[in-house]
């Protein structure tokens, strides 16, 4: 399978993919109810020191090399038919954490404004979009103002924000191990992540985010946003994984907004792992319209 990646003509949703990915096979252990229940009983409670060690390992989980995903993003409104967007995601890591280049297909009649983003996750999270200069001048990457990160949808008409794609809550300094629980038939450690201050978002305020992390493979299985009254406002759920080139990636993820009852499903259709994506793809000094080719990459259909 060959493709040309045209940054002005394609998208991907992406989270801080590092914590969702795993170099191990998440499905390698038995997942029957009985075996999973027995495995859960074997999981010890974490002391504060053990929780910090586990969280450090979780934050630094990553694939063995760069990657490119071919995906579909499906927006399911509370009423009416879903809207489907096609796109690409290229990912790498720097000293701060995951970095992604996101591109949506401009051919989709539902798209407006920008369709390209550069996302820096990790401890110094930021998101960049093409500047809104005149078409007669050369555009550059411009940082999205912090006040817009959680309050404005990236794609008009959908509930997805930059906050949802950055996963900044994974790196919040204040957190607490809560318990162990079975998710997707697997034992998971449950953490409450506390932001430096309450965050205003499209779903309402966010006072904490609860993470469910696979005990054995430190892969994120679920994230839940809660307001200060303890009300669930949004969920991210990993529905399935797929083993590609000896590494495990999420295949289907759902973002569910509790207030509007809208859902956005991110589904990877094909993946090219073990890649060496050119640094210019992620370089803030590059021109957003510049293209790069993936014609030499081998994609595996999921």
mmCIF file of N, CA and C in Angstrom, residues 110-178:
data_model
loop_
_atom_site.group_PDB
_atom_site.id
_atom_site.type_symbol
_atom_site.label_atom_id
_atom_site.label_comp_id
_atom_site.label_asym_id
_atom_site.label_seq_id
_atom_site.Cartn_x
_atom_site.Cartn_y
_atom_site.Cartn_z
ATOM 1 N N UNK A 110 -17.714 18.698 5.247
ATOM 2 C CA UNK A 110 -18.054 19.171 6.578
ATOM 3 C C UNK A 110 -16.920 19.959 7.232
ATOM 4 N N UNK A 111 -15.733 19.937 6.628
ATOM 5 C CA UNK A 111 -14.590 20.597 7.231
ATOM 6 C C UNK A 111 -14.562 22.082 6.912
ATOM 7 N N UNK A 112 -14.088 22.840 7.885
ATOM 8 C CA UNK A 112 -13.893 24.274 7.700
ATOM 9 C C UNK A 112 -12.642 24.673 8.468
ATOM 10 N N UNK A 113 -12.068 25.809 8.079
ATOM 11 C CA UNK A 113 -10.891 26.333 8.775
ATOM 12 C C UNK A 113 -9.715 25.365 8.680
ATOM 13 N N UNK A 114 -8.923 25.285 9.750
ATOM 14 C CA UNK A 114 -7.701 24.486 9.708
ATOM 15 C C UNK A 114 -7.984 22.993 9.705
ATOM 16 N N UNK A 115 -7.126 22.254 9.032
ATOM 17 C CA UNK A 115 -7.216 20.797 9.037
ATOM 18 C C UNK A 115 -5.876 20.169 9.387
ATOM 19 N N UNK A 116 -4.937 20.982 9.861
ATOM 20 C CA UNK A 116 -3.604 20.484 10.215
ATOM 21 C C UNK A 116 -3.245 20.964 11.616
ATOM 22 N N UNK A 117 -2.572 20.096 12.376
ATOM 23 C CA UNK A 117 -2.132 20.463 13.712
ATOM 24 C C UNK A 117 -0.809 19.772 14.034
ATOM 25 N N UNK A 118 -0.016 20.429 14.864
ATOM 26 C CA UNK A 118 1.155 19.833 15.486
ATOM 27 C C UNK A 118 0.882 19.783 16.980
ATOM 28 N N UNK A 119 0.959 18.604 17.569
ATOM 29 C CA UNK A 119 0.654 18.436 18.983
ATOM 30 C C UNK A 119 1.901 18.009 19.735
ATOM 31 N N UNK A 120 2.261 18.775 20.748
ATOM 32 C CA UNK A 120 3.343 18.422 21.662
ATOM 33 C C UNK A 120 2.701 18.047 22.991
ATOM 34 N N UNK A 121 2.882 16.813 23.408
ATOM 35 C CA UNK A 121 2.331 16.365 24.680
ATOM 36 C C UNK A 121 3.440 16.404 25.723
ATOM 37 N N UNK A 122 3.367 15.551 26.709
ATOM 38 C CA UNK A 122 4.406 15.525 27.724
ATOM 39 C C UNK A 122 4.249 16.645 28.730
ATOM 40 N N UNK A 123 5.331 16.947 29.434
ATOM 41 C CA UNK A 123 5.272 17.923 30.509
ATOM 42 C C UNK A 123 5.096 19.357 30.042
ATOM 43 N N UNK A 124 5.397 19.653 28.781
ATOM 44 C CA UNK A 124 5.281 21.010 28.239
ATOM 45 C C UNK A 124 4.317 20.975 27.059
ATOM 46 N N UNK A 125 3.055 20.620 27.341
ATOM 47 C CA UNK A 125 2.066 20.402 26.290
ATOM 48 C C UNK A 125 1.729 21.706 25.552
ATOM 49 N N UNK A 126 1.575 21.591 24.238
ATOM 50 C CA UNK A 126 1.181 22.731 23.410
ATOM 51 C C UNK A 126 0.640 22.184 22.102
ATOM 52 N N UNK A 127 -0.220 22.955 21.457
ATOM 53 C CA UNK A 127 -0.745 22.566 20.152
ATOM 54 C C UNK A 127 -0.613 23.749 19.210
ATOM 55 N N UNK A 128 -0.258 23.453 17.956
ATOM 56 C CA UNK A 128 -0.011 24.492 16.967
ATOM 57 C C UNK A 128 -0.882 24.237 15.740
ATOM 58 N N UNK A 129 -1.329 25.340 15.119
ATOM 59 C CA UNK A 129 -2.123 25.261 13.900
ATOM 60 C C UNK A 129 -1.564 26.266 12.897
ATOM 61 N N UNK A 130 -1.879 26.095 11.604
ATOM 62 C CA UNK A 130 -1.383 27.062 10.624
ATOM 63 C C UNK A 130 -1.901 28.457 10.942
ATOM 64 N N UNK A 131 -1.051 29.452 10.792
ATOM 65 C CA UNK A 131 -1.453 30.833 11.062
ATOM 66 C C UNK A 131 -2.531 31.264 10.083
ATOM 67 N N UNK A 132 -3.272 32.291 10.449
ATOM 68 C CA UNK A 132 -4.391 32.768 9.633
ATOM 69 C C UNK A 132 -3.992 33.968 8.781
ATOM 70 N N UNK A 133 -2.776 33.964 8.311
ATOM 71 C CA UNK A 133 -2.316 35.061 7.464
ATOM 72 C C UNK A 133 -2.980 34.975 6.088
ATOM 73 N N UNK A 134 -2.769 36.001 5.306
ATOM 74 C CA UNK A 134 -3.324 36.055 3.960
ATOM 75 C C UNK A 134 -2.805 34.889 3.129
ATOM 76 N N UNK A 135 -3.642 34.405 2.219
ATOM 77 C CA UNK A 135 -3.237 33.298 1.352
ATOM 78 C C UNK A 135 -2.072 33.695 0.446
ATOM 79 N N UNK A 136 -1.861 34.995 0.290
ATOM 80 C CA UNK A 136 -0.774 35.459 -0.563
ATOM 81 C C UNK A 136 0.584 35.367 0.133
ATOM 82 N N UNK A 137 0.577 35.188 1.447
ATOM 83 C CA UNK A 137 1.826 35.103 2.181
ATOM 84 C C UNK A 137 2.058 33.683 2.678
ATOM 85 N N UNK A 138 3.303 33.385 3.004
ATOM 86 C CA UNK A 138 3.668 32.050 3.467
ATOM 87 C C UNK A 138 3.204 31.853 4.906
ATOM 88 N N UNK A 139 2.473 30.792 5.156
ATOM 89 C CA UNK A 139 1.949 30.577 6.503
ATOM 90 C C UNK A 139 2.973 29.863 7.374
ATOM 91 N N UNK A 140 2.801 29.996 8.686
ATOM 92 C CA UNK A 140 3.688 29.352 9.652
ATOM 93 C C UNK A 140 2.846 28.708 10.739
ATOM 94 N N UNK A 141 3.499 27.950 11.627
ATOM 95 C CA UNK A 141 2.792 27.325 12.736
ATOM 96 C C UNK A 141 2.610 28.337 13.863
ATOM 97 N N UNK A 142 1.402 28.367 14.412
ATOM 98 C CA UNK A 142 1.049 29.329 15.460
ATOM 99 C C UNK A 142 0.452 28.584 16.644
ATOM 100 N N UNK A 143 0.934 28.873 17.845
ATOM 101 C CA UNK A 143 0.449 28.173 19.039
ATOM 102 C C UNK A 143 -1.001 28.550 19.336
ATOM 103 N N UNK A 144 -1.814 27.546 19.650
ATOM 104 C CA UNK A 144 -3.191 27.784 20.063
ATOM 105 C C UNK A 144 -3.171 28.336 21.484
ATOM 106 N N UNK A 145 -3.859 29.437 21.694
ATOM 107 C CA UNK A 145 -3.875 30.074 23.003
ATOM 108 C C UNK A 145 -4.400 29.116 24.067
ATOM 109 N N UNK A 146 -3.775 29.141 25.246
ATOM 110 C CA UNK A 146 -4.147 28.220 26.320
ATOM 111 C C UNK A 146 -5.628 28.315 26.675
ATOM 112 N N UNK A 147 -6.222 29.494 26.526
ATOM 113 C CA UNK A 147 -7.633 29.669 26.873
ATOM 114 C C UNK A 147 -8.571 28.919 25.939
ATOM 115 N N UNK A 148 -8.063 28.508 24.761
ATOM 116 C CA UNK A 148 -8.887 27.808 23.780
ATOM 117 C C UNK A 148 -8.719 26.295 23.823
ATOM 118 N N UNK A 149 -7.664 25.830 24.520
ATOM 119 C CA UNK A 149 -7.289 24.418 24.445
ATOM 120 C C UNK A 149 -8.420 23.491 24.869
ATOM 121 N N UNK A 150 -9.148 23.836 25.938
ATOM 122 C CA UNK A 150 -10.212 22.957 26.437
ATOM 123 C C UNK A 150 -11.611 23.487 26.169
ATOM 124 N N UNK A 151 -11.709 24.701 25.630
ATOM 125 C CA UNK A 151 -13.026 25.328 25.489
ATOM 126 C C UNK A 151 -13.532 25.427 24.064
ATOM 127 N N UNK A 152 -12.667 25.176 23.073
ATOM 128 C CA UNK A 152 -13.092 25.278 21.677
ATOM 129 C C UNK A 152 -12.833 23.968 20.936
ATOM 130 N N UNK A 153 -13.826 23.462 20.217
ATOM 131 C CA UNK A 153 -13.610 22.249 19.420
ATOM 132 C C UNK A 153 -12.571 22.505 18.330
ATOM 133 N N UNK A 154 -11.742 21.506 18.073
ATOM 134 C CA UNK A 154 -10.775 21.624 16.981
ATOM 135 C C UNK A 154 -11.472 21.500 15.631
ATOM 136 N N UNK A 155 -12.467 20.637 15.569
ATOM 137 C CA UNK A 155 -13.223 20.419 14.332
ATOM 138 C C UNK A 155 -14.636 20.931 14.571
ATOM 139 N N UNK A 156 -15.033 21.909 13.795
ATOM 140 C CA UNK A 156 -16.338 22.530 13.989
ATOM 141 C C UNK A 156 -17.452 21.486 13.940
ATOM 142 N N UNK A 157 -18.334 21.540 14.939
ATOM 143 C CA UNK A 157 -19.463 20.622 14.970
ATOM 144 C C UNK A 157 -19.227 19.371 15.774
ATOM 145 N N UNK A 158 -17.995 19.159 16.257
ATOM 146 C CA UNK A 158 -17.688 17.992 17.085
ATOM 147 C C UNK A 158 -17.288 18.462 18.484
ATOM 148 N N UNK A 159 -17.341 17.586 19.489
ATOM 149 C CA UNK A 159 -16.958 17.980 20.847
ATOM 150 C C UNK A 159 -15.462 17.833 21.144
ATOM 151 N N UNK A 160 -14.662 17.368 20.196
ATOM 152 C CA UNK A 160 -13.245 17.112 20.441
ATOM 153 C C UNK A 160 -12.453 18.415 20.536
ATOM 154 N N UNK A 161 -11.659 18.549 21.598
ATOM 155 C CA UNK A 161 -10.821 19.729 21.798
ATOM 156 C C UNK A 161 -9.346 19.331 21.795
ATOM 157 N N UNK A 162 -8.477 20.341 21.801
ATOM 158 C CA UNK A 162 -7.040 20.073 21.886
ATOM 159 C C UNK A 162 -6.707 19.364 23.193
ATOM 160 N N UNK A 163 -7.425 19.687 24.265
ATOM 161 C CA UNK A 163 -7.210 19.054 25.566
ATOM 162 C C UNK A 163 -7.377 17.540 25.461
ATOM 163 N N UNK A 164 -8.400 17.112 24.723
ATOM 164 C CA UNK A 164 -8.660 15.674 24.572
ATOM 165 C C UNK A 164 -7.530 14.973 23.837
ATOM 166 N N UNK A 165 -6.898 15.669 22.914
ATOM 167 C CA UNK A 165 -5.862 15.045 22.101
ATOM 168 C C UNK A 165 -4.487 15.108 22.744
ATOM 169 N N UNK A 166 -4.280 16.051 23.620
ATOM 170 C CA UNK A 166 -2.969 16.212 24.253
ATOM 171 C C UNK A 166 -2.749 15.273 25.429
ATOM 172 N N UNK A 167 -3.836 14.895 26.130
ATOM 173 C CA UNK A 167 -3.706 14.097 27.353
ATOM 174 C C UNK A 167 -2.819 14.793 28.393
ATOM 175 N N UNK A 168 -2.996 16.088 28.655
ATOM 176 C CA UNK A 168 -2.127 16.748 29.634
ATOM 177 C C UNK A 168 -2.274 16.163 31.033
ATOM 178 N N UNK A 169 -3.428 15.574 31.322
ATOM 179 C CA UNK A 169 -3.688 15.026 32.656
ATOM 180 C C UNK A 169 -2.754 13.870 33.004
ATOM 181 N N UNK A 170 -2.225 13.198 32.003
ATOM 182 C CA UNK A 170 -1.277 12.107 32.282
ATOM 183 C C UNK A 170 -0.041 12.650 33.005
ATOM 184 N N UNK A 171 0.284 13.921 32.771
ATOM 185 C CA UNK A 171 1.518 14.495 33.289
ATOM 186 C C UNK A 171 1.299 15.465 34.453
ATOM 187 N N UNK A 172 0.049 15.569 34.950
ATOM 188 C CA UNK A 172 -0.175 16.425 36.113
ATOM 189 C C UNK A 172 0.615 15.893 37.305
ATOM 190 N N UNK A 173 1.227 16.806 38.059
ATOM 191 C CA UNK A 173 2.114 16.399 39.145
ATOM 192 C C UNK A 173 1.361 15.787 40.318
ATOM 193 N N UNK A 174 0.153 16.260 40.570
ATOM 194 C CA UNK A 174 -0.612 15.773 41.716
ATOM 195 C C UNK A 174 -1.508 14.605 41.292
ATOM 196 N N UNK A 175 -1.295 13.435 41.894
ATOM 197 C CA UNK A 175 -2.128 12.272 41.579
ATOM 198 C C UNK A 175 -2.155 11.336 42.784
ATOM 199 N N UNK A 176 -3.119 10.414 42.767
ATOM 200 C CA UNK A 176 -3.277 9.462 43.864
ATOM 201 C C UNK A 176 -3.720 8.118 43.317
ATOM 202 N N UNK A 177 -3.040 7.052 43.747
ATOM 203 C CA UNK A 177 -3.501 5.701 43.410
ATOM 204 C C UNK A 177 -4.752 5.418 44.226
ATOM 205 N N UNK A 178 -5.811 4.931 43.557
ATOM 206 C CA UNK A 178 -7.090 4.729 44.226
ATOM 207 C C UNK A 178 -7.378 3.265 44.550
#
